[in-house]
Each structure stands twice: as structure tokens, then as C-alpha cells.
N, CA and C of each residue as an Amber inpcrd file, in Angstrom:
protein
   507
  -3.9000000   5.4970000  46.5200000  -2.3880000   5.3420000  46.3510000
  -1.5850000   5.3010000  47.6640000  -1.9060000   6.1670000  48.4330000
  -1.2510000   6.3920000  49.8320000  -1.4360000   5.1680000  50.6080000
  -2.6600000   4.4640000  50.5330000  -2.8800000   3.2390000  51.3040000
  -2.2060000   2.1970000  50.8190000  -1.8010000   2.1140000  49.4890000
  -1.0920000   1.0240000  48.9730000   0.2860000   1.1790000  49.4100000
   0.8260000   2.3230000  49.8490000   2.1930000   2.7270000  50.2460000
   2.4020000   2.3110000  51.5780000   1.4050000   2.3720000  52.5160000
   1.5570000   2.0110000  53.9360000   2.1250000   0.7120000  54.2400000
   1.6620000  -0.4840000  53.5240000   2.2870000  -1.5920000  53.7900000
   3.8600000  -1.6930000  53.6140000   4.2870000  -1.1550000  52.6230000
   5.6410000  -0.8850000  52.3750000   6.3620000  -0.1450000  53.5680000
   5.8520000   0.8700000  54.0810000   6.3600000   1.4690000  55.1260000
   6.3930000   0.5230000  56.4520000   5.2750000  -0.2200000  56.5030000
   5.2820000  -1.0980000  57.6220000   6.3580000  -2.3120000  57.5930000
   6.5960000  -2.7040000  56.2970000   7.5040000  -3.7270000  56.1770000
   8.9740000  -3.1500000  56.3550000   9.0690000  -1.8040000  55.9400000
  10.4190000  -1.1790000  56.0200000  10.6770000  -0.9710000  57.6130000
   9.6460000  -0.7390000  58.4020000   9.7980000  -0.6630000  59.8550000
  10.1830000  -2.0210000  60.4650000   9.4610000  -3.0590000  59.9100000
   9.8930000  -4.4530000  60.5490000  11.3360000  -4.8240000  60.0850000
  11.6710000  -4.4410000  58.8240000  13.0570000  -4.7510000  58.3190000
  14.1120000  -4.0990000  59.2170000  13.9630000  -2.7220000  59.4300000
  14.8130000  -2.0110000  60.3810000  14.8450000  -2.6350000  61.7300000
  13.6760000  -3.0190000  62.3690000  13.6510000  -3.5200000  63.5400000
  14.2410000  -4.8660000  63.6540000  14.3180000  -5.6840000  62.6420000
  14.8440000  -7.0000000  62.6610000  16.2630000  -6.9530000  62.2650000
  16.6560000  -6.2330000  61.0400000  17.9530000  -6.4530000  60.5700000
  18.9380000  -5.4350000  61.3300000  18.5530000  -4.4220000  61.9050000
  19.4440000  -3.5800000  62.7190000  19.9860000  -4.2680000  63.8380000
  19.0880000  -5.1670000  64.4690000  19.4440000  -6.1390000  65.6720000
  20.4580000  -6.9060000  65.2360000  20.2180000  -7.5740000  64.0240000
  21.1860000  -8.5640000  63.4600000  22.5760000  -7.9540000  63.2990000
  22.6090000  -6.7940000  62.7810000  23.9240000  -6.0040000  62.4190000
  24.5960000  -5.7120000  63.6660000  23.9460000  -4.9230000  64.5360000
  24.5090000  -4.1960000  65.5780000  24.3570000  -4.7770000  67.0100000
  23.6140000  -5.9980000  67.0850000  23.3830000  -6.5480000  68.3640000
  24.5250000  -6.7960000  69.3030000  25.5340000  -7.3040000  68.6540000
  26.7540000  -7.6420000  69.4220000  27.5070000  -6.2330000  69.7600000
  27.5230000  -5.3840000  68.9120000  28.2960000  -4.2940000  69.1040000
  27.6740000  -3.3590000  70.3500000  26.3650000  -3.3840000  70.2200000
  25.6080000  -2.6100000  71.3380000  25.7400000  -3.4550000  72.5910000
  25.5320000  -4.5500000  72.7270000  25.5810000  -5.3490000  73.8930000
  26.9880000  -5.4380000  74.5800000  27.9880000  -5.2870000  73.6820000
  29.3550000  -5.2980000  74.2990000  29.8340000  -3.8430000  74.7810000
  28.9340000  -2.8800000  74.4000000  29.1620000  -1.5110000  74.7820000
  30.0920000  -0.7200000  73.8210000  30.3850000  -1.2930000  72.6530000
  31.2820000  -0.5610000  71.7560000  30.3730000   0.8080000  71.3890000
  29.1050000   0.6760000  70.9420000  28.2160000   1.6680000  70.5500000
  26.9010000   1.7440000  71.3400000  26.3400000   2.8820000  71.4580000
  25.1810000   3.0530000  72.2540000  24.1000000   2.5990000  71.2550000
  22.8380000   2.3710000  71.6510000  21.7570000   1.8670000  71.0070000
  21.4430000   2.9800000  69.9730000  21.2730000   4.2180000  70.3320000
  20.9260000   5.1580000  69.4680000  21.8460000   5.4430000  68.3000000
  23.1550000   5.4830000  68.6120000  24.1010000   5.6450000  67.6550000
  23.9780000   4.5010000  66.6150000  23.8900000   3.1880000  67.0580000
  23.8480000   2.0670000  66.1280000  22.5870000   2.2150000  65.2540000
  21.4510000   2.7150000  65.8650000  20.3440000   2.8360000  65.0020000
  20.4330000   3.8510000  63.9470000  21.0300000   5.0100000  64.2680000
  21.2550000   6.0400000  63.2260000  22.2280000   5.5240000  62.1690000
  23.3700000   5.0310000  62.5780000  24.3580000   4.4520000  61.7540000
  23.6450000   3.5360000  60.6270000  22.9030000   2.6780000  61.3410000
  22.2060000   1.4370000  60.5830000  21.2490000   2.0390000  59.4820000
  20.3540000   3.0040000  59.9970000  19.4540000   3.6570000  59.0890000
  20.1230000   4.3830000  57.8390000  21.2390000   5.0440000  58.1890000
  21.9200000   5.7860000  57.1310000  22.6120000   4.7690000  56.2340000
  23.1610000   3.7280000  56.7770000  23.7400000   2.5590000  55.7720000
  22.7380000   1.9400000  55.0880000  21.4780000   1.5760000  55.6490000
  20.5250000   0.9450000  54.7730000  20.0410000   1.9760000  53.7060000
  19.7630000   3.1470000  53.9850000  19.3810000   4.0970000  52.9690000
  20.3390000   4.2890000  51.8100000  21.6050000   4.2710000  52.1490000
  22.6660000   4.4260000  51.1190000  22.7230000   3.1090000  50.3130000
  22.7490000   2.0410000  51.0520000  22.6210000   0.7750000  50.3110000
  21.4630000   0.4590000  49.3390000  20.3370000   0.9230000  49.8250000
  19.0570000   0.9450000  48.9850000  19.2610000   1.7020000  47.6950000
  19.7950000   2.8660000  47.9420000  19.9210000   3.8090000  46.7480000
  21.0270000   3.3170000  45.8530000  22.1550000   2.8400000  46.3660000
  23.2530000   2.3660000  45.4510000  23.1030000   0.9640000  44.8550000
  22.6460000   0.0840000  45.6400000  22.4140000  -1.3540000  45.1800000
  21.1170000  -2.0630000  45.2980000  20.0970000  -1.2700000  45.6120000
  18.6730000  -1.9510000  45.8050000  18.1890000  -2.3940000  44.5590000
  18.4790000  -1.7950000  43.3880000  17.8710000  -2.1480000  42.1130000
  17.8960000  -3.6270000  41.9350000  19.2080000  -4.2780000  42.1090000
  19.4000000  -5.5460000  41.7500000  18.4120000  -6.5180000  42.4400000
  18.3550000  -6.2420000  43.7850000  17.4220000  -7.0130000  44.5760000
  15.9840000  -6.8880000  44.1420000  15.6490000  -5.7160000  43.7370000
  14.2640000  -5.5400000  43.1940000  14.0290000  -6.2940000  41.9630000
  14.9870000  -6.2620000  41.1480000  14.9060000  -6.9150000  39.8770000
  14.8010000  -8.5860000  40.1150000  15.5010000  -9.0590000  40.9930000
  15.4350000 -10.4610000  41.2870000  13.9820000 -10.7760000  41.7450000
  13.5010000  -9.9100000  42.7110000  12.0640000 -10.2050000  43.1340000
  11.1060000  -9.9640000  42.0310000  11.2200000  -9.1030000  41.2000000
  10.3850000  -8.9240000  40.0740000  10.3990000 -10.0700000  39.0380000
  11.4980000 -10.7510000  39.0130000  11.5060000 -12.0060000  38.2070000
  10.6740000 -13.0930000  38.7520000  10.3040000 -13.0680000  40.0150000
   9.6490000 -14.3750000  40.5780000   8.1970000 -14.3910000  40.0870000
   7.6230000 -13.2490000  40.0380000   6.1660000 -13.2860000  39.6290000
   5.7730000 -11.7000000  39.2590000   4.7300000 -11.8240000  38.5280000
   4.3070000 -10.2640000  38.0470000   3.4600000  -9.7440000  39.2500000
   3.2400000  -8.4210000  39.3280000   2.6140000  -7.7010000  40.3830000
   1.7220000  -6.7720000  39.8140000   0.7120000  -6.4710000  40.7150000
  -0.0490000  -5.3450000  40.4380000   0.1110000  -4.3920000  41.7280000
  -0.4850000  -3.2930000  41.8700000  -0.3440000  -2.3940000  42.9220000
  -0.9740000  -3.2620000  44.1360000  -2.0280000  -3.9300000  43.9710000
  -2.6070000  -4.6250000  45.0500000  -1.7260000  -5.7990000  45.7030000
  -1.1320000  -6.5630000  44.6620000  -0.3370000  -7.6510000  45.1530000
   0.9520000  -7.1330000  45.6930000   1.4660000  -6.0370000  45.2590000
   2.7730000  -5.5120000  45.9790000   2.4570000  -5.0170000  47.2980000
   1.3170000  -4.3900000  47.5670000   0.8150000  -3.9680000  48.9340000
   0.7350000  -5.1180000  49.9410000  -0.0840000  -6.2530000  49.2100000
  -0.3520000  -7.4040000  50.1250000   1.0340000  -8.1400000  50.4160000
   1.9170000  -8.0840000  49.4180000   3.2820000  -8.7360000  49.5980000
   3.9740000  -8.0710000  50.7000000   3.9900000  -6.7150000  50.7760000
   4.7220000  -6.0580000  51.8140000   4.0430000  -6.1830000  53.1570000
   2.7060000  -6.2650000  53.1070000   2.0840000  -6.4430000  54.4880000
   2.3440000  -7.9130000  55.0070000   2.1770000  -8.8190000  54.0100000
   2.3940000 -10.2620000  54.5680000   3.7500000 -10.4720000  55.0700000
   4.8600000  -9.9740000  54.4150000   6.2150000 -10.1070000  54.8360000
   6.4110000  -9.5000000  56.1140000   5.8070000  -8.3070000  56.2250000
   6.0160000  -7.4050000  57.5310000   5.3510000  -8.1290000  58.6000000
   4.1480000  -8.5940000  58.3890000   3.4810000  -9.3230000  59.5440000
   4.2730000 -10.5470000  59.9030000   4.7190000 -11.3160000  59.0060000
   5.5330000 -12.5690000  59.4320000   6.8980000 -12.2910000  60.1040000
   7.5370000 -11.1870000  59.7070000   8.7750000 -10.7730000  60.3660000
   8.4120000 -10.2010000  61.8220000   7.2920000  -9.4570000  61.9160000
   6.9160000  -8.8320000  63.2060000   6.5470000 -10.1300000  64.1420000
   5.6580000 -10.9510000  63.6450000   5.2160000 -12.0720000  64.6210000
   6.3140000 -12.9230000  65.0800000   7.2300000 -13.3110000  64.1030000
   8.3810000 -14.1300000  64.5120000   9.3220000 -13.4370000  65.4100000
   9.5750000 -12.0950000  65.2170000  10.3300000 -11.3750000  66.1140000
   9.5950000 -11.2700000  67.5620000   8.3350000 -11.0710000  67.6430000
   7.5840000 -11.1370000  68.9150000   7.7090000 -12.3670000  69.6530000
   7.8730000 -13.4830000  69.0790000   7.8020000 -14.7870000  69.8210000
   9.2950000 -15.2020000  69.9700000  10.3400000 -14.3370000  69.5480000
  11.6760000 -14.5930000  69.6810000  12.3330000 -15.4800000  68.8500000
  11.9320000 -15.6600000  67.5320000  12.6170000 -16.6190000  66.7410000
  13.3340000 -15.6650000  65.6590000  14.4680000 -16.2660000  65.2450000
  15.3190000 -15.5350000  64.2640000  14.4290000 -15.6470000  62.9280000
  14.4540000 -14.4590000  62.1270000  13.8170000 -14.5700000  60.8930000
  14.6090000 -13.6810000  59.9620000  14.4470000 -14.2610000  58.6170000
  14.9870000 -13.4520000  57.5530000  13.9100000 -12.6470000  56.7950000
  14.2370000 -11.4120000  56.6540000  13.2710000 -10.6720000  55.9270000
  13.2470000 -10.9300000  54.4410000  14.4090000 -11.3250000  53.9370000
  14.4280000 -11.7360000  52.4890000  13.6200000 -12.9730000  52.2580000
  13.6530000 -13.9170000  53.2410000  12.9290000 -15.0360000  53.0140000
  11.4480000 -14.8290000  53.2580000  11.0640000 -13.9450000  54.1500000
   9.7000000 -13.4940000  54.3520000   9.1630000 -12.7820000  53.0130000
   9.7710000 -11.9290000  52.4470000   9.2900000 -11.3660000  51.2010000
   9.2740000 -12.2580000  49.9780000  10.2840000 -13.1270000  49.8370000
  10.2580000 -14.0460000  48.7240000   9.0810000 -15.1100000  48.9300000
   8.8210000 -15.5340000  50.2190000   7.7060000 -16.4890000  50.4660000
   6.3430000 -15.6910000  50.1570000   6.2910000 -14.4590000  50.5200000
   5.0820000 -13.7740000  50.1660000   4.8990000 -13.6280000  48.6620000
   5.8970000 -13.2850000  48.0030000   5.7690000 -13.2490000  46.3620000
   5.3630000 -14.5530000  45.8540000   5.9820000 -15.6240000  46.3190000
   5.6000000 -16.8420000  45.7930000   4.1630000 -17.2670000  46.2110000
   3.7990000 -17.0140000  47.3770000   2.3200000 -17.2010000  47.9120000
   1.3460000 -16.5140000  46.9330000   1.5730000 -15.2700000  46.5820000
   0.8270000 -14.4410000  45.8160000   0.8560000 -15.0460000  44.3060000
   2.0490000 -15.3410000  43.9080000   2.3120000 -15.9170000  42.5140000
   1.4680000 -17.2870000  42.3520000   1.3810000 -18.0370000  43.3810000
   0.6150000 -19.3710000  43.3130000  -0.8320000 -19.0280000  43.0050000
  -1.4010000 -17.9930000  43.6710000  -2.7850000 -17.6410000  43.4160000
  -2.9490000 -17.0820000  41.9290000  -2.0420000 -16.1310000  41.6350000
  -2.1980000 -15.6020000  40.1370000  -1.7140000 -16.6710000  39.0720000
  -1.0970000 -17.7470000  39.4260000  -0.6240000 -18.7420000  38.5600000
   0.5920000 -18.4160000  37.7390000   1.4820000 -17.4960000  38.4110000
   2.6170000 -17.1220000  37.6700000   3.8880000 -17.1080000  38.6370000
   4.5560000 -18.1860000  38.8210000   5.7510000 -18.3110000  39.6080000
   6.8480000 -18.6850000  38.7190000   8.0090000 -18.1170000  38.8340000
   9.2370000 -18.5630000  38.0180000   9.9610000 -19.4250000  38.9900000
   9.7840000 -20.7260000  38.7750000  10.3680000 -21.6310000  39.7240000
  11.9190000 -21.8120000  39.6040000  12.3450000 -21.4350000  38.3190000
  13.9130000 -21.5340000  38.3270000  14.4360000 -20.2760000  39.1630000
  13.9380000 -19.0030000  39.0550000  14.3510000 -18.0030000  39.9820000
  14.1110000 -18.3190000  41.4090000  13.1870000 -18.9960000  41.6920000
  12.8350000 -19.3800000  43.0750000  14.0240000 -20.3980000  43.5370000
  14.4080000 -21.3380000  42.7160000  15.5810000 -22.3090000  42.9200000
  16.9100000 -21.5550000  43.0930000  17.0370000 -20.5850000  42.2510000
  18.3100000 -19.8460000  42.4120000  18.4180000 -19.0630000  43.8740000
  17.3550000 -18.5870000  44.2090000  17.3410000 -17.8850000  45.5660000
  17.4310000 -18.8830000  46.7630000  16.7100000 -19.9640000  46.6430000
  16.8470000 -20.9660000  47.7450000  18.3380000 -21.5750000  47.7340000
  19.0250000 -21.6990000  46.5080000  20.3970000 -22.0620000  46.4330000
  21.1800000 -21.0480000  47.2010000  21.0090000 -19.7690000  47.1220000
  21.7360000 -18.7030000  47.7380000  21.4930000 -18.8740000  49.3380000
  20.3240000 -19.1380000  49.7560000  19.9710000 -19.1860000  50.9840000
  20.8280000 -20.4430000  51.6720000  21.0510000 -21.4510000  50.9250000
  21.6580000 -22.5970000  51.3690000  23.2760000 -22.3910000  51.4250000
  23.7340000 -21.6890000  50.3830000  25.2400000 -21.5840000  50.2780000
  25.7370000 -20.2980000  51.0670000  24.7830000 -19.3660000  51.4370000
  25.3700000 -18.1460000  52.0440000  25.8810000 -18.4290000  53.3980000
  25.2710000 -19.1590000  54.2480000  25.8460000 -19.4850000  55.5820000
  27.1960000 -20.2490000  55.5260000  27.2140000 -21.2010000  54.5500000
  28.6670000 -21.8230000  54.3230000  29.6040000 -20.8060000  53.9780000
  29.4580000 -20.0650000  52.9400000  30.3610000 -19.1140000  52.5420000
  30.6500000 -18.0840000  53.6540000  29.6960000 -17.6330000  54.4670000
  30.1560000 -16.7370000  55.5230000  30.8410000 -17.3110000  56.5390000
  30.5850000 -18.6240000  56.7700000  31.3260000 -19.3690000  57.7380000
  32.6990000 -19.3770000  57.4200000  33.0280000 -19.8540000  56.0280000
  34.4850000 -19.8440000  55.6190000  35.0270000 -18.5630000  55.5800000
  34.4580000 -17.5270000  55.2000000  34.9620000 -16.1030000  55.2070000
  35.3130000 -15.7050000  56.6340000  34.5050000 -15.9640000  57.6130000
  34.6250000 -15.7420000  59.0100000  35.9320000 -16.3420000  59.4590000
  35.9890000 -17.6370000  59.2910000  37.1450000 -18.4430000  59.6870000
  38.4730000 -17.8980000  59.2380000  38.5720000 -17.5570000  57.8680000
  39.7140000 -16.9480000  57.2140000  40.0270000 -15.6470000  57.6780000
  38.9110000 -14.8340000  57.9110000  39.2300000 -13.4600000  58.3210000
  39.6870000 -13.4100000  59.7620000  39.0830000 -14.3140000  60.6480000
  39.5000000 -14.2380000  62.0260000  40.8590000 -14.8350000  62.2530000
  41.1640000 -15.7670000  61.5090000  42.6120000 -16.2500000  61.5400000
  43.5630000 -15.2030000  61.1370000  43.2940000 -14.5500000  60.0980000
  44.1180000 -13.4360000  59.4420000  44.3080000 -12.2920000  60.3670000
  43.2280000 -11.6250000  60.6700000  43.3060000 -10.4160000  61.5400000
  43.5900000 -10.8380000  63.0190000  43.2110000 -11.9360000  63.4660000
  43.5740000 -12.3410000  64.8670000  45.0720000 -12.4180000  65.0280000
  45.6790000 -13.1640000  64.0110000  47.1620000 -13.1920000  63.9860000
  47.7750000 -11.7810000  64.1830000  47.3920000 -10.7770000  63.4110000
  47.8740000  -9.5230000  63.4760000  47.5740000  -8.6540000  64.6510000
  46.2300000  -8.8590000  65.0810000  45.7810000  -8.1910000  66.2170000
  46.4560000  -8.5940000  67.5110000  46.8650000  -9.7730000  67.6970000
  47.6470000 -10.4040000  68.8190000  48.9960000  -9.6750000  68.8890000
  49.4260000  -9.1760000  68.0110000  50.9240000  -8.4870000  67.8580000
  50.8280000  -7.1600000  68.3560000  49.5220000  -6.6020000  68.5660000
  49.5690000  -5.2230000  69.1560000  49.8480000  -5.2790000  70.5480000
  50.8460000  -4.5580000  71.0720000  51.2860000  -4.7330000  72.4320000
  50.3070000  -3.9260000  73.4910000  49.7670000  -2.7560000  73.0110000
  48.9960000  -2.0370000  73.9310000  47.5000000  -2.5040000  73.8930000
  46.8520000  -2.7770000  75.0760000  45.5450000  -2.9400000  75.2670000
  44.6410000  -1.8410000  74.8210000  45.2250000  -0.6280000  75.2150000
  44.3830000   0.5890000  74.8420000  44.3190000   0.7260000  73.3720000
  45.4400000   0.4270000  72.6160000  45.5140000   0.5160000  71.0840000
  44.5800000  -0.6320000  70.4730000  44.5160000  -1.8100000  71.0270000
  43.6240000  -2.8940000  70.7570000  42.1500000  -2.4420000  70.7890000
  41.8000000  -1.7150000  71.9790000  40.5260000  -1.3010000  72.3180000
  40.0910000  -0.2930000  71.2010000  40.9130000   0.7010000  70.9110000
  40.6880000   1.6260000  69.9670000  40.3860000   1.1120000  68.5320000
  41.3100000   0.1490000  68.2540000  41.1530000  -0.4270000  66.8150000
  39.9260000  -1.2830000  66.8850000  39.5160000  -1.9590000  67.8650000
  38.2670000  -2.7540000  67.9340000  37.0560000  -1.9110000  67.7380000
  36.9370000  -0.9250000  68.4470000  35.7710000  -0.0780000  68.4630000
  35.6670000   0.7870000  67.0390000  36.8370000   1.1830000  66.5480000
  36.7360000   1.8760000  65.2060000  36.4570000   0.8810000  64.1610000
  36.8720000  -0.3300000  64.2410000  36.7070000  -1.2070000  63.0900000
  35.1310000  -1.6270000  63.1020000  34.5320000  -1.8600000  64.4590000
  33.1910000  -2.2160000  64.5000000  32.3540000  -1.1710000  63.8860000
  32.6660000  -0.0200000  64.1170000  31.7990000   1.1310000  63.6030000
  31.9710000   1.1110000  62.1700000  33.1690000   1.1740000  61.6790000
  33.2240000   1.3390000  60.1610000  32.7840000   0.1900000  59.3990000
  33.0470000  -1.0730000  59.9360000  32.7030000  -2.2240000  59.1650000
  31.2580000  -2.4120000  59.1370000  30.6220000  -2.1590000  60.2860000
  29.0280000  -2.3840000  60.3350000  28.2380000  -1.2410000  59.5540000
  28.9750000  -0.1270000  59.2890000  28.2440000   0.9080000  58.5480000
  28.2400000   0.5340000  57.1750000
């Protein structure tokens, strides 16, 4: 049983390695937060998010294909390996896409893939960047307008740093 759990720990490690960089990369490189602080806040936020809202994502994945303990372990290992290898060669990678790809790959072998669920996930992958671009444009226009009205550079700096920490957590 413990051996079946290790691939999940490995995938969790690659997830933190990959996704923490996506979330806090610009904040750390701009000097707003130190690396250690960003890593601790990210770990805490991921833990809280998994406890509060992780069940929905798990349900979506479970709808793709049926799993045994072995297939779940192989799924975590395969997704973790793909994320790690792509990180090592410097390519951007989505851990969500890695795990869905692994689930579908194992489902193809077992003969049970819910292609409608896969289609819904792929549709989300295609629409999410567009939605984020629109939201980013609107938010930047709105907050930029008000931010430029703050006369003090020191106040702007404090607001930027505080906002970055609060929003990214």
C-alpha cells in the first residue's frame, strides 16, 4: 500500500515544483517576495485549496476512466515523470494536462475512456487562456486607472507588494 502512495507523493512534488514557479515566478524575480516565503505561502495555499475545493477536480478525473490502485499509481507516476522531464528541458507544462493524458492513456489500455468528459476538459483548455486574457485586460485597465491616481510612489510600492502577496496566496 505504501509503495502505491509514493507515485502520488512524487507527482505532488513535481506539481509544487512546476506550479509554484508559475504562480510566484514574477513576484520572486521582481523582488517582492523571497523564494522561501513564496514557497511557504504557495504550499499553504495549495493545501487549503486541495482541502476546500479539490474534490471537484478529483470527481472530474474519476469520470474519465475507472481506476484500480495500480492504475492510479501508474497515473501519478506517468504524470509526474512527464512534468519533471518537460521542466528539465525548459518547456512549459501543465500538470493538469499531464494527469489527464495519463488517465486517458491508461483508459485506452483498459478500454474505458469517457470521450465526452475528455472533450469537456479539452474545451476548457482552449477557452481558459482566452478568458484569462479578457479578464487580465479588464482588470489591468480598471486597477491601472485607479493605481495611477495614487500620488506617492511609496504608497504605490506598499500596495503592489501587499496585493501580490494576498492575491497569489
